[in-house]
């Protein structure tokens, strides 16, 4: 082994040694996961989770996770770990999601709670610190939630992140740092990043419009004006409704009872509405007036937005129309590199075999469908032949049945 390889191994081992892993769950010990995860009893009809690798997978043991098993159900389950604070440290939340049912409407996100959560009564109303992960519903909602609690109020991210919508396993990672920056990764690739203060409405804006400033009187901010050279056509004015000249007075019309008969009014096909001159670009347009900015007296910086105390519970609080989502490889740590390596060692090792297995299953299913179709074709063909035999026609003059006719 060369010196470069040894150095890489050394730094990897050092990183793992320095990393603090607050929570890790891979469901590698069979039914013992039930001792670590608690189902909520807030509702009596919650959907049930089961441990499975699904219909296709990269490794039947390593890919086992919690799968939603009942359609059109709410789900609520959580796991507790030793409380900690991320003050002064990065917080990394990571897990894998596989919508192998190609979900049409339902959540695939996790929630992080404080230690005072009553797990038996966890529900959609339970206050959480962080809500992170994919949410899909119809053709419009295909996004990654990043909702952070600040001063007991949930604040959704202002940016929009599109989630993965295929049926394969994907790795979702959220990183919050002490310098108030963040990253969102999907499959160990950065999808979005920035500053917490800029991309959430936690605080009032740093600057506001100067309330004493006034727009100059000669400032023209109208982009388009009426064309002064445009003239209304002479034949433009037509009434909107006209008498129906084709109408005839009913034979039983009684003027004494009903009054003098008048033909009904109909929509005038020549009516074009109110004439308006066409619009042209305003030669005096100066654009939107930029109001001078001043410091916002109500703004006060807060350098602890990223930080939470007594982080102690991770939970799945979901609604799914079509069940089948698998959650696995949960990780909460303070080390970004450790999380990336963990993702490569779990999701990264099984994603390609998973796709190959799915491709093989798809091809085999197509073969079975073709075989069924050929069988149905032969049966229809034979029935037609038998029908012609029974028709009593002379065999020598019988028309040969061709497959093309079917």
Short mmCIF file of N, CA and C in Angstrom, two decimals, residues 47-206:
data_model
loop_
_atom_site.label_atom_id
_atom_site.label_comp_id
_atom_site.label_asym_id
_atom_site.label_seq_id
_atom_site.Cartn_x
_atom_site.Cartn_y
_atom_site.Cartn_z
N UNK A 47 -51.47 3.78 10.27
CA UNK A 47 -50.94 2.71 9.44
C UNK A 47 -49.76 2.04 10.12
N UNK A 48 -49.49 0.80 9.71
CA UNK A 48 -48.43 0.00 10.33
C UNK A 48 -47.17 0.00 9.45
N UNK A 49 -46.02 0.04 10.12
CA UNK A 49 -44.74 -0.11 9.45
C UNK A 49 -44.32 -1.58 9.51
N UNK A 50 -43.59 -2.00 8.48
CA UNK A 50 -43.01 -3.35 8.48
C UNK A 50 -41.55 -3.25 8.02
N UNK A 51 -40.75 -4.23 8.41
CA UNK A 51 -39.34 -4.25 8.05
C UNK A 51 -39.15 -5.09 6.79
N UNK A 52 -38.65 -4.45 5.73
CA UNK A 52 -38.46 -5.15 4.47
C UNK A 52 -37.48 -4.39 3.59
N UNK A 53 -36.87 -5.10 2.66
CA UNK A 53 -36.01 -4.46 1.65
C UNK A 53 -36.80 -4.10 0.40
N UNK A 54 -38.08 -4.50 0.36
CA UNK A 54 -38.92 -4.14 -0.78
C UNK A 54 -38.89 -5.18 -1.88
N UNK A 55 -39.47 -4.80 -3.01
CA UNK A 55 -39.57 -5.72 -4.15
C UNK A 55 -38.25 -5.85 -4.90
N UNK A 56 -37.44 -4.82 -4.87
CA UNK A 56 -36.12 -4.87 -5.50
C UNK A 56 -35.14 -4.12 -4.61
N UNK A 57 -33.90 -4.54 -4.64
CA UNK A 57 -32.93 -4.01 -3.68
C UNK A 57 -31.52 -4.33 -4.16
N UNK A 58 -30.55 -3.68 -3.51
CA UNK A 58 -29.16 -3.97 -3.82
C UNK A 58 -28.59 -5.04 -2.92
N UNK A 59 -29.08 -5.10 -1.67
CA UNK A 59 -28.66 -6.11 -0.70
C UNK A 59 -29.86 -6.39 0.20
N UNK A 60 -30.29 -7.62 0.24
CA UNK A 60 -31.53 -7.97 0.93
C UNK A 60 -31.46 -7.69 2.43
N UNK A 61 -30.25 -7.70 3.01
CA UNK A 61 -30.11 -7.42 4.44
C UNK A 61 -29.87 -5.94 4.68
N UNK A 62 -28.90 -5.36 4.00
CA UNK A 62 -28.51 -3.96 4.23
C UNK A 62 -29.60 -2.98 3.80
N UNK A 63 -30.44 -3.37 2.88
CA UNK A 63 -31.47 -2.46 2.37
C UNK A 63 -32.80 -2.58 3.10
N UNK A 64 -32.85 -3.37 4.16
CA UNK A 64 -34.10 -3.45 4.92
C UNK A 64 -34.33 -2.15 5.69
N UNK A 65 -35.57 -1.70 5.66
CA UNK A 65 -35.94 -0.48 6.37
C UNK A 65 -37.40 -0.51 6.72
N UNK A 66 -37.88 0.59 7.31
CA UNK A 66 -39.29 0.69 7.69
C UNK A 66 -40.12 1.08 6.48
N UNK A 67 -41.10 0.24 6.16
CA UNK A 67 -41.96 0.48 4.99
C UNK A 67 -43.40 0.72 5.41
N UNK A 68 -44.01 1.75 4.86
CA UNK A 68 -45.44 1.96 5.06
C UNK A 68 -46.19 0.85 4.33
N UNK A 69 -47.23 0.29 4.97
CA UNK A 69 -47.84 -0.94 4.44
C UNK A 69 -49.33 -0.83 4.13
N UNK A 70 -49.98 0.29 4.47
CA UNK A 70 -51.42 0.40 4.27
C UNK A 70 -51.74 1.70 3.53
N UNK A 71 -52.57 1.60 2.51
CA UNK A 71 -52.94 2.77 1.72
C UNK A 71 -53.87 3.71 2.49
N UNK A 72 -53.78 4.99 2.13
CA UNK A 72 -54.65 6.02 2.70
C UNK A 72 -54.66 6.00 4.22
N UNK A 73 -53.46 6.12 4.78
CA UNK A 73 -53.31 6.08 6.22
C UNK A 73 -52.34 7.16 6.70
N UNK A 74 -52.55 7.61 7.96
CA UNK A 74 -51.56 8.40 8.66
C UNK A 74 -50.59 7.44 9.34
N UNK A 75 -49.34 7.87 9.47
CA UNK A 75 -48.31 7.07 10.13
C UNK A 75 -47.62 7.95 11.17
N UNK A 76 -47.30 7.35 12.31
CA UNK A 76 -46.61 8.11 13.36
C UNK A 76 -45.77 7.15 14.19
N UNK A 77 -44.44 7.28 14.07
CA UNK A 77 -43.52 6.43 14.81
C UNK A 77 -42.27 7.25 15.11
N UNK A 78 -41.59 6.96 16.23
CA UNK A 78 -40.43 7.77 16.61
C UNK A 78 -39.44 6.93 17.40
N UNK A 79 -38.20 7.44 17.46
CA UNK A 79 -37.14 6.78 18.21
C UNK A 79 -36.38 7.82 19.02
N UNK A 80 -36.07 7.47 20.27
CA UNK A 80 -35.42 8.41 21.18
C UNK A 80 -33.93 8.08 21.31
N UNK A 81 -33.13 9.12 21.51
CA UNK A 81 -31.70 8.96 21.73
C UNK A 81 -31.26 9.97 22.80
N UNK A 82 -30.01 9.89 23.21
CA UNK A 82 -29.50 10.74 24.27
C UNK A 82 -29.59 12.21 23.87
N UNK A 83 -30.16 13.08 24.71
CA UNK A 83 -30.32 14.50 24.34
C UNK A 83 -28.96 15.18 24.12
N UNK A 84 -28.94 16.12 23.18
CA UNK A 84 -27.72 16.89 22.93
C UNK A 84 -28.10 18.26 22.38
N UNK A 85 -27.14 19.15 22.38
CA UNK A 85 -27.29 20.47 21.77
C UNK A 85 -26.26 20.60 20.65
N UNK A 86 -26.67 21.23 19.58
CA UNK A 86 -25.72 21.44 18.47
C UNK A 86 -25.08 22.83 18.53
N UNK A 87 -25.18 23.49 19.68
CA UNK A 87 -24.59 24.82 19.82
C UNK A 87 -23.07 24.74 19.61
N UNK A 88 -22.57 25.54 18.69
CA UNK A 88 -21.14 25.55 18.40
C UNK A 88 -20.68 24.42 17.53
N UNK A 89 -21.61 23.59 17.03
CA UNK A 89 -21.24 22.43 16.20
C UNK A 89 -22.19 22.34 15.02
N UNK A 90 -21.74 21.68 13.99
CA UNK A 90 -22.61 21.41 12.85
C UNK A 90 -23.63 20.35 13.23
N UNK A 91 -24.77 20.40 12.59
CA UNK A 91 -25.81 19.38 12.76
C UNK A 91 -26.10 18.79 11.39
N UNK A 92 -25.92 17.47 11.29
CA UNK A 92 -26.14 16.77 10.02
C UNK A 92 -27.24 15.74 10.23
N UNK A 93 -28.31 15.86 9.44
CA UNK A 93 -29.43 14.91 9.48
C UNK A 93 -29.49 14.22 8.12
N UNK A 94 -29.46 12.90 8.13
CA UNK A 94 -29.36 12.16 6.86
C UNK A 94 -30.15 10.85 6.95
N UNK A 95 -30.74 10.46 5.84
CA UNK A 95 -31.45 9.18 5.77
C UNK A 95 -31.76 8.87 4.30
N UNK A 96 -32.22 7.66 4.05
CA UNK A 96 -32.59 7.26 2.69
C UNK A 96 -34.09 7.03 2.59
N UNK A 97 -34.62 7.33 1.40
CA UNK A 97 -36.05 7.13 1.11
C UNK A 97 -36.18 6.40 -0.22
N UNK A 98 -37.02 5.40 -0.24
CA UNK A 98 -37.31 4.71 -1.51
C UNK A 98 -38.82 4.65 -1.71
N UNK A 99 -39.31 5.39 -2.69
CA UNK A 99 -40.74 5.33 -3.05
C UNK A 99 -40.89 4.27 -4.15
N UNK A 100 -40.75 3.00 -3.79
CA UNK A 100 -40.78 1.97 -4.83
C UNK A 100 -42.17 1.81 -5.44
N UNK A 101 -43.20 2.34 -4.74
CA UNK A 101 -44.55 2.30 -5.28
C UNK A 101 -44.79 3.46 -6.24
N UNK A 102 -43.73 4.31 -6.47
CA UNK A 102 -43.87 5.53 -7.28
C UNK A 102 -45.05 6.33 -6.76
N UNK A 103 -44.88 6.82 -5.56
CA UNK A 103 -45.93 7.47 -4.78
C UNK A 103 -46.60 8.60 -5.55
N UNK A 104 -47.91 8.69 -5.43
CA UNK A 104 -48.67 9.77 -6.09
C UNK A 104 -49.00 10.89 -5.12
N UNK A 105 -49.14 10.57 -3.83
CA UNK A 105 -49.43 11.61 -2.85
C UNK A 105 -49.05 11.09 -1.46
N UNK A 106 -48.07 11.77 -0.86
CA UNK A 106 -47.67 11.36 0.47
C UNK A 106 -46.32 11.92 0.85
N UNK A 107 -46.03 11.90 2.15
CA UNK A 107 -44.78 12.44 2.66
C UNK A 107 -43.70 11.39 2.77
N UNK A 108 -42.44 11.87 2.69
CA UNK A 108 -41.29 11.02 2.90
C UNK A 108 -40.26 11.73 3.77
N UNK A 109 -40.72 12.63 4.64
CA UNK A 109 -39.84 13.47 5.43
C UNK A 109 -39.73 12.96 6.86
N UNK A 110 -38.72 13.47 7.58
CA UNK A 110 -38.52 13.16 8.99
C UNK A 110 -38.73 14.43 9.80
N UNK A 111 -38.97 14.24 11.09
CA UNK A 111 -39.08 15.36 12.02
C UNK A 111 -38.14 15.12 13.19
N UNK A 112 -37.52 16.20 13.64
CA UNK A 112 -36.62 16.15 14.79
C UNK A 112 -37.29 16.89 15.95
N UNK A 113 -37.32 16.23 17.12
CA UNK A 113 -38.04 16.78 18.28
C UNK A 113 -37.09 16.96 19.47
N UNK A 114 -37.58 17.74 20.43
CA UNK A 114 -36.87 17.88 21.69
C UNK A 114 -37.18 16.68 22.59
N UNK A 115 -36.47 16.62 23.71
CA UNK A 115 -36.62 15.46 24.61
C UNK A 115 -37.97 15.44 25.32
N UNK A 116 -38.69 16.56 25.35
CA UNK A 116 -39.96 16.59 26.09
C UNK A 116 -41.15 16.09 25.29
N UNK A 117 -40.92 15.57 24.10
CA UNK A 117 -42.04 15.04 23.31
C UNK A 117 -42.61 13.79 23.97
N UNK A 118 -43.92 13.72 24.06
CA UNK A 118 -44.61 12.51 24.50
C UNK A 118 -44.79 11.61 23.28
N UNK A 119 -43.93 10.61 23.16
CA UNK A 119 -43.92 9.79 21.95
C UNK A 119 -45.24 9.05 21.73
N UNK A 120 -45.88 8.63 22.80
CA UNK A 120 -47.14 7.90 22.65
C UNK A 120 -48.25 8.78 22.07
N UNK A 121 -48.08 10.09 22.20
CA UNK A 121 -49.11 11.00 21.70
C UNK A 121 -48.57 11.89 20.57
N UNK A 122 -47.51 11.46 19.94
CA UNK A 122 -46.98 12.23 18.81
C UNK A 122 -48.01 12.31 17.70
N UNK A 123 -48.17 13.51 17.13
CA UNK A 123 -49.14 13.71 16.06
C UNK A 123 -48.67 14.85 15.18
N UNK A 124 -49.49 15.19 14.20
CA UNK A 124 -49.17 16.31 13.33
C UNK A 124 -49.17 17.64 14.05
N UNK A 125 -49.77 17.68 15.26
CA UNK A 125 -49.80 18.92 16.04
C UNK A 125 -48.60 19.04 16.99
N UNK A 126 -47.80 18.00 17.09
CA UNK A 126 -46.64 18.04 17.99
C UNK A 126 -45.60 19.02 17.47
N UNK A 127 -45.12 19.88 18.35
CA UNK A 127 -44.12 20.87 17.94
C UNK A 127 -42.78 20.18 17.69
N UNK A 128 -42.15 20.52 16.59
CA UNK A 128 -40.88 19.91 16.22
C UNK A 128 -39.84 21.00 16.00
N UNK A 129 -38.57 20.59 16.02
CA UNK A 129 -37.48 21.49 15.73
C UNK A 129 -37.26 21.64 14.21
N UNK A 130 -37.20 20.48 13.55
CA UNK A 130 -36.85 20.45 12.13
C UNK A 130 -37.74 19.45 11.41
N UNK A 131 -38.20 19.84 10.24
CA UNK A 131 -38.90 18.92 9.34
C UNK A 131 -38.15 18.95 8.01
N UNK A 132 -37.69 17.78 7.58
CA UNK A 132 -36.81 17.73 6.41
C UNK A 132 -37.11 16.48 5.58
N UNK A 133 -37.21 16.68 4.27
CA UNK A 133 -37.35 15.54 3.37
C UNK A 133 -38.39 15.77 2.28
N UNK A 134 -38.55 14.77 1.41
CA UNK A 134 -39.41 14.93 0.23
C UNK A 134 -40.89 14.84 0.56
N UNK A 135 -41.67 15.54 -0.24
CA UNK A 135 -43.13 15.52 -0.14
C UNK A 135 -43.69 15.56 -1.56
N UNK A 136 -44.55 14.61 -1.89
CA UNK A 136 -45.08 14.49 -3.26
C UNK A 136 -46.59 14.42 -3.19
N UNK A 137 -47.25 15.21 -4.04
CA UNK A 137 -48.70 15.11 -4.16
C UNK A 137 -49.13 15.67 -5.51
N UNK A 138 -49.57 14.79 -6.40
CA UNK A 138 -50.00 15.22 -7.72
C UNK A 138 -48.84 15.71 -8.58
N UNK A 139 -49.19 16.50 -9.58
CA UNK A 139 -48.19 16.99 -10.52
C UNK A 139 -47.50 18.27 -10.05
N UNK A 140 -48.06 18.94 -9.05
CA UNK A 140 -47.52 20.23 -8.63
C UNK A 140 -46.56 20.12 -7.43
N UNK A 141 -46.89 19.31 -6.44
CA UNK A 141 -46.07 19.22 -5.24
C UNK A 141 -45.07 18.09 -5.37
N UNK A 142 -43.83 18.45 -5.62
CA UNK A 142 -42.71 17.50 -5.68
C UNK A 142 -41.50 18.24 -5.10
N UNK A 143 -41.52 18.46 -3.80
CA UNK A 143 -40.52 19.32 -3.20
C UNK A 143 -39.86 18.68 -1.99
N UNK A 144 -38.73 19.28 -1.59
CA UNK A 144 -38.05 18.89 -0.37
C UNK A 144 -38.36 19.94 0.69
N UNK A 145 -39.00 19.51 1.77
CA UNK A 145 -39.28 20.42 2.87
C UNK A 145 -38.01 20.67 3.68
N UNK A 146 -37.78 21.93 4.02
CA UNK A 146 -36.79 22.28 5.04
C UNK A 146 -37.47 23.34 5.92
N UNK A 147 -38.12 22.87 6.97
CA UNK A 147 -38.86 23.74 7.87
C UNK A 147 -38.14 23.76 9.20
N UNK A 148 -37.74 24.95 9.64
CA UNK A 148 -36.98 25.11 10.88
C UNK A 148 -37.80 25.90 11.89
N UNK A 149 -37.80 25.41 13.12
CA UNK A 149 -38.52 26.08 14.19
C UNK A 149 -37.64 27.19 14.77
N UNK A 150 -38.25 28.37 14.88
CA UNK A 150 -37.55 29.51 15.48
C UNK A 150 -38.53 30.25 16.38
N UNK A 151 -38.21 30.30 17.66
CA UNK A 151 -39.06 30.94 18.65
C UNK A 151 -40.48 30.36 18.62
N UNK A 152 -40.51 29.02 18.62
CA UNK A 152 -41.77 28.22 18.70
C UNK A 152 -42.67 28.40 17.49
N UNK A 153 -42.09 28.79 16.37
CA UNK A 153 -42.88 28.94 15.15
C UNK A 153 -42.15 28.27 13.98
N UNK A 154 -42.84 27.43 13.20
CA UNK A 154 -42.19 26.80 12.06
C UNK A 154 -42.02 27.78 10.90
N UNK A 155 -40.84 27.77 10.31
CA UNK A 155 -40.54 28.67 9.20
C UNK A 155 -40.12 27.83 7.99
N UNK A 156 -40.93 27.81 6.92
CA UNK A 156 -40.53 27.06 5.72
C UNK A 156 -39.47 27.81 4.93
N UNK A 157 -38.67 27.06 4.24
CA UNK A 157 -37.63 27.63 3.39
C UNK A 157 -38.27 28.40 2.24
N UNK A 158 -37.68 29.56 1.89
CA UNK A 158 -38.23 30.37 0.80
C UNK A 158 -37.87 29.79 -0.58
N UNK A 159 -36.73 29.13 -0.67
CA UNK A 159 -36.34 28.52 -1.93
C UNK A 159 -37.11 27.22 -2.14
N UNK A 160 -37.25 26.84 -3.40
CA UNK A 160 -37.97 25.61 -3.73
C UNK A 160 -36.98 24.57 -4.24
N UNK A 161 -36.97 23.39 -3.61
CA UNK A 161 -36.08 22.31 -4.00
C UNK A 161 -36.93 21.14 -4.50
N UNK A 162 -36.63 20.66 -5.69
CA UNK A 162 -37.38 19.53 -6.25
C UNK A 162 -36.79 18.22 -5.74
N UNK A 163 -37.66 17.32 -5.34
CA UNK A 163 -37.22 16.02 -4.85
C UNK A 163 -37.16 15.00 -5.98
N UNK A 164 -36.61 13.84 -5.68
CA UNK A 164 -36.57 12.75 -6.64
C UNK A 164 -37.95 12.09 -6.70
N UNK A 165 -38.37 11.71 -7.90
CA UNK A 165 -39.72 11.18 -8.06
C UNK A 165 -39.74 9.76 -8.64
N UNK A 166 -38.57 9.15 -8.85
CA UNK A 166 -38.56 7.79 -9.36
C UNK A 166 -38.77 6.80 -8.21
N UNK A 167 -38.67 5.52 -8.51
CA UNK A 167 -38.93 4.51 -7.49
C UNK A 167 -37.70 3.95 -6.82
N UNK A 168 -36.55 4.61 -6.97
CA UNK A 168 -35.30 4.10 -6.41
C UNK A 168 -34.97 4.78 -5.08
N UNK A 169 -34.00 4.20 -4.36
CA UNK A 169 -33.56 4.75 -3.09
C UNK A 169 -32.72 6.00 -3.32
N UNK A 170 -32.99 7.04 -2.52
CA UNK A 170 -32.22 8.28 -2.61
C UNK A 170 -31.82 8.74 -1.22
N UNK A 171 -30.65 9.38 -1.17
CA UNK A 171 -30.05 9.83 0.08
C UNK A 171 -30.30 11.32 0.27
N UNK A 172 -30.95 11.70 1.38
CA UNK A 172 -31.25 13.09 1.68
C UNK A 172 -30.43 13.55 2.89
N UNK A 173 -29.78 14.71 2.75
CA UNK A 173 -28.91 15.23 3.80
C UNK A 173 -29.17 16.71 4.03
N UNK A 174 -29.32 17.08 5.30
CA UNK A 174 -29.43 18.49 5.69
C UNK A 174 -28.29 18.81 6.63
N UNK A 175 -27.59 19.93 6.36
CA UNK A 175 -26.48 20.37 7.19
C UNK A 175 -26.74 21.80 7.67
N UNK A 176 -26.71 22.00 8.99
CA UNK A 176 -26.79 23.32 9.60
C UNK A 176 -25.47 23.59 10.30
N UNK A 177 -24.89 24.77 10.05
CA UNK A 177 -23.56 25.07 10.60
C UNK A 177 -23.63 26.25 11.59
N UNK A 178 -22.63 26.33 12.50
CA UNK A 178 -22.60 27.44 13.46
C UNK A 178 -22.43 28.81 12.82
N UNK A 179 -21.91 28.87 11.59
CA UNK A 179 -21.78 30.17 10.92
C UNK A 179 -23.07 30.58 10.22
N UNK A 180 -24.17 29.85 10.53
CA UNK A 180 -25.51 30.16 10.02
C UNK A 180 -25.65 29.85 8.52
N UNK A 181 -24.78 29.00 7.99
CA UNK A 181 -24.94 28.53 6.62
C UNK A 181 -25.55 27.14 6.65
N UNK A 182 -26.01 26.70 5.49
CA UNK A 182 -26.66 25.39 5.40
C UNK A 182 -26.38 24.78 4.04
N UNK A 183 -26.60 23.48 3.96
CA UNK A 183 -26.56 22.76 2.69
C UNK A 183 -27.65 21.71 2.68
N UNK A 184 -28.23 21.50 1.51
CA UNK A 184 -29.14 20.38 1.29
C UNK A 184 -28.53 19.53 0.19
N UNK A 185 -28.36 18.25 0.48
CA UNK A 185 -27.80 17.33 -0.49
C UNK A 185 -28.82 16.25 -0.84
N UNK A 186 -28.77 15.81 -2.08
CA UNK A 186 -29.51 14.62 -2.51
C UNK A 186 -28.50 13.72 -3.21
N UNK A 187 -28.40 12.50 -2.73
CA UNK A 187 -27.44 11.53 -3.27
C UNK A 187 -26.01 12.07 -3.18
N UNK A 188 -25.69 12.69 -2.04
CA UNK A 188 -24.37 13.23 -1.75
C UNK A 188 -23.91 14.32 -2.71
N UNK A 189 -24.86 14.96 -3.37
CA UNK A 189 -24.55 16.11 -4.21
C UNK A 189 -25.31 17.33 -3.68
N UNK A 190 -24.61 18.47 -3.61
CA UNK A 190 -25.24 19.69 -3.10
C UNK A 190 -26.31 20.18 -4.07
N UNK A 191 -27.52 20.28 -3.59
CA UNK A 191 -28.65 20.75 -4.40
C UNK A 191 -28.96 22.21 -4.11
N UNK A 192 -28.79 22.60 -2.83
CA UNK A 192 -29.06 23.99 -2.44
C UNK A 192 -28.17 24.34 -1.25
N UNK A 193 -27.82 25.60 -1.15
CA UNK A 193 -27.00 26.08 -0.03
C UNK A 193 -27.21 27.57 0.12
N UNK A 194 -26.76 28.11 1.25
CA UNK A 194 -26.92 29.54 1.47
C UNK A 194 -26.84 29.89 2.93
N UNK A 195 -27.44 31.02 3.28
CA UNK A 195 -27.44 31.52 4.63
C UNK A 195 -28.83 31.41 5.24
N UNK A 196 -28.92 30.96 6.48
CA UNK A 196 -30.21 30.76 7.13
C UNK A 196 -31.02 32.05 7.19
N UNK A 197 -30.36 33.15 7.47
CA UNK A 197 -31.06 34.41 7.61
C UNK A 197 -31.63 34.90 6.28
N UNK A 198 -30.93 34.58 5.18
CA UNK A 198 -31.37 35.04 3.87
C UNK A 198 -32.51 34.19 3.30
N UNK A 199 -32.50 32.89 3.57
CA UNK A 199 -33.42 31.97 2.89
C UNK A 199 -34.60 31.54 3.75
N UNK A 200 -34.72 32.09 4.93
CA UNK A 200 -35.90 31.90 5.78
C UNK A 200 -36.30 33.26 6.35
N UNK A 201 -37.56 33.41 6.68
CA UNK A 201 -38.04 34.66 7.26
C UNK A 201 -38.01 34.60 8.78
N UNK A 202 -36.82 34.34 9.32
CA UNK A 202 -36.68 34.31 10.77
C UNK A 202 -36.73 35.71 11.38
N UNK A 203 -36.05 36.64 10.73
CA UNK A 203 -35.86 37.98 11.28
C UNK A 203 -36.43 39.04 10.36
N UNK A 204 -36.72 40.23 10.89
CA UNK A 204 -37.11 41.34 10.01
C UNK A 204 -35.96 41.65 9.04
N UNK A 205 -36.24 42.27 7.90
CA UNK A 205 -35.17 42.59 6.96
C UNK A 205 -34.17 43.58 7.56
N UNK A 206 -32.90 43.43 7.11
CA UNK A 206 -31.86 44.33 7.61
C UNK A 206 -32.12 45.78 7.19
#
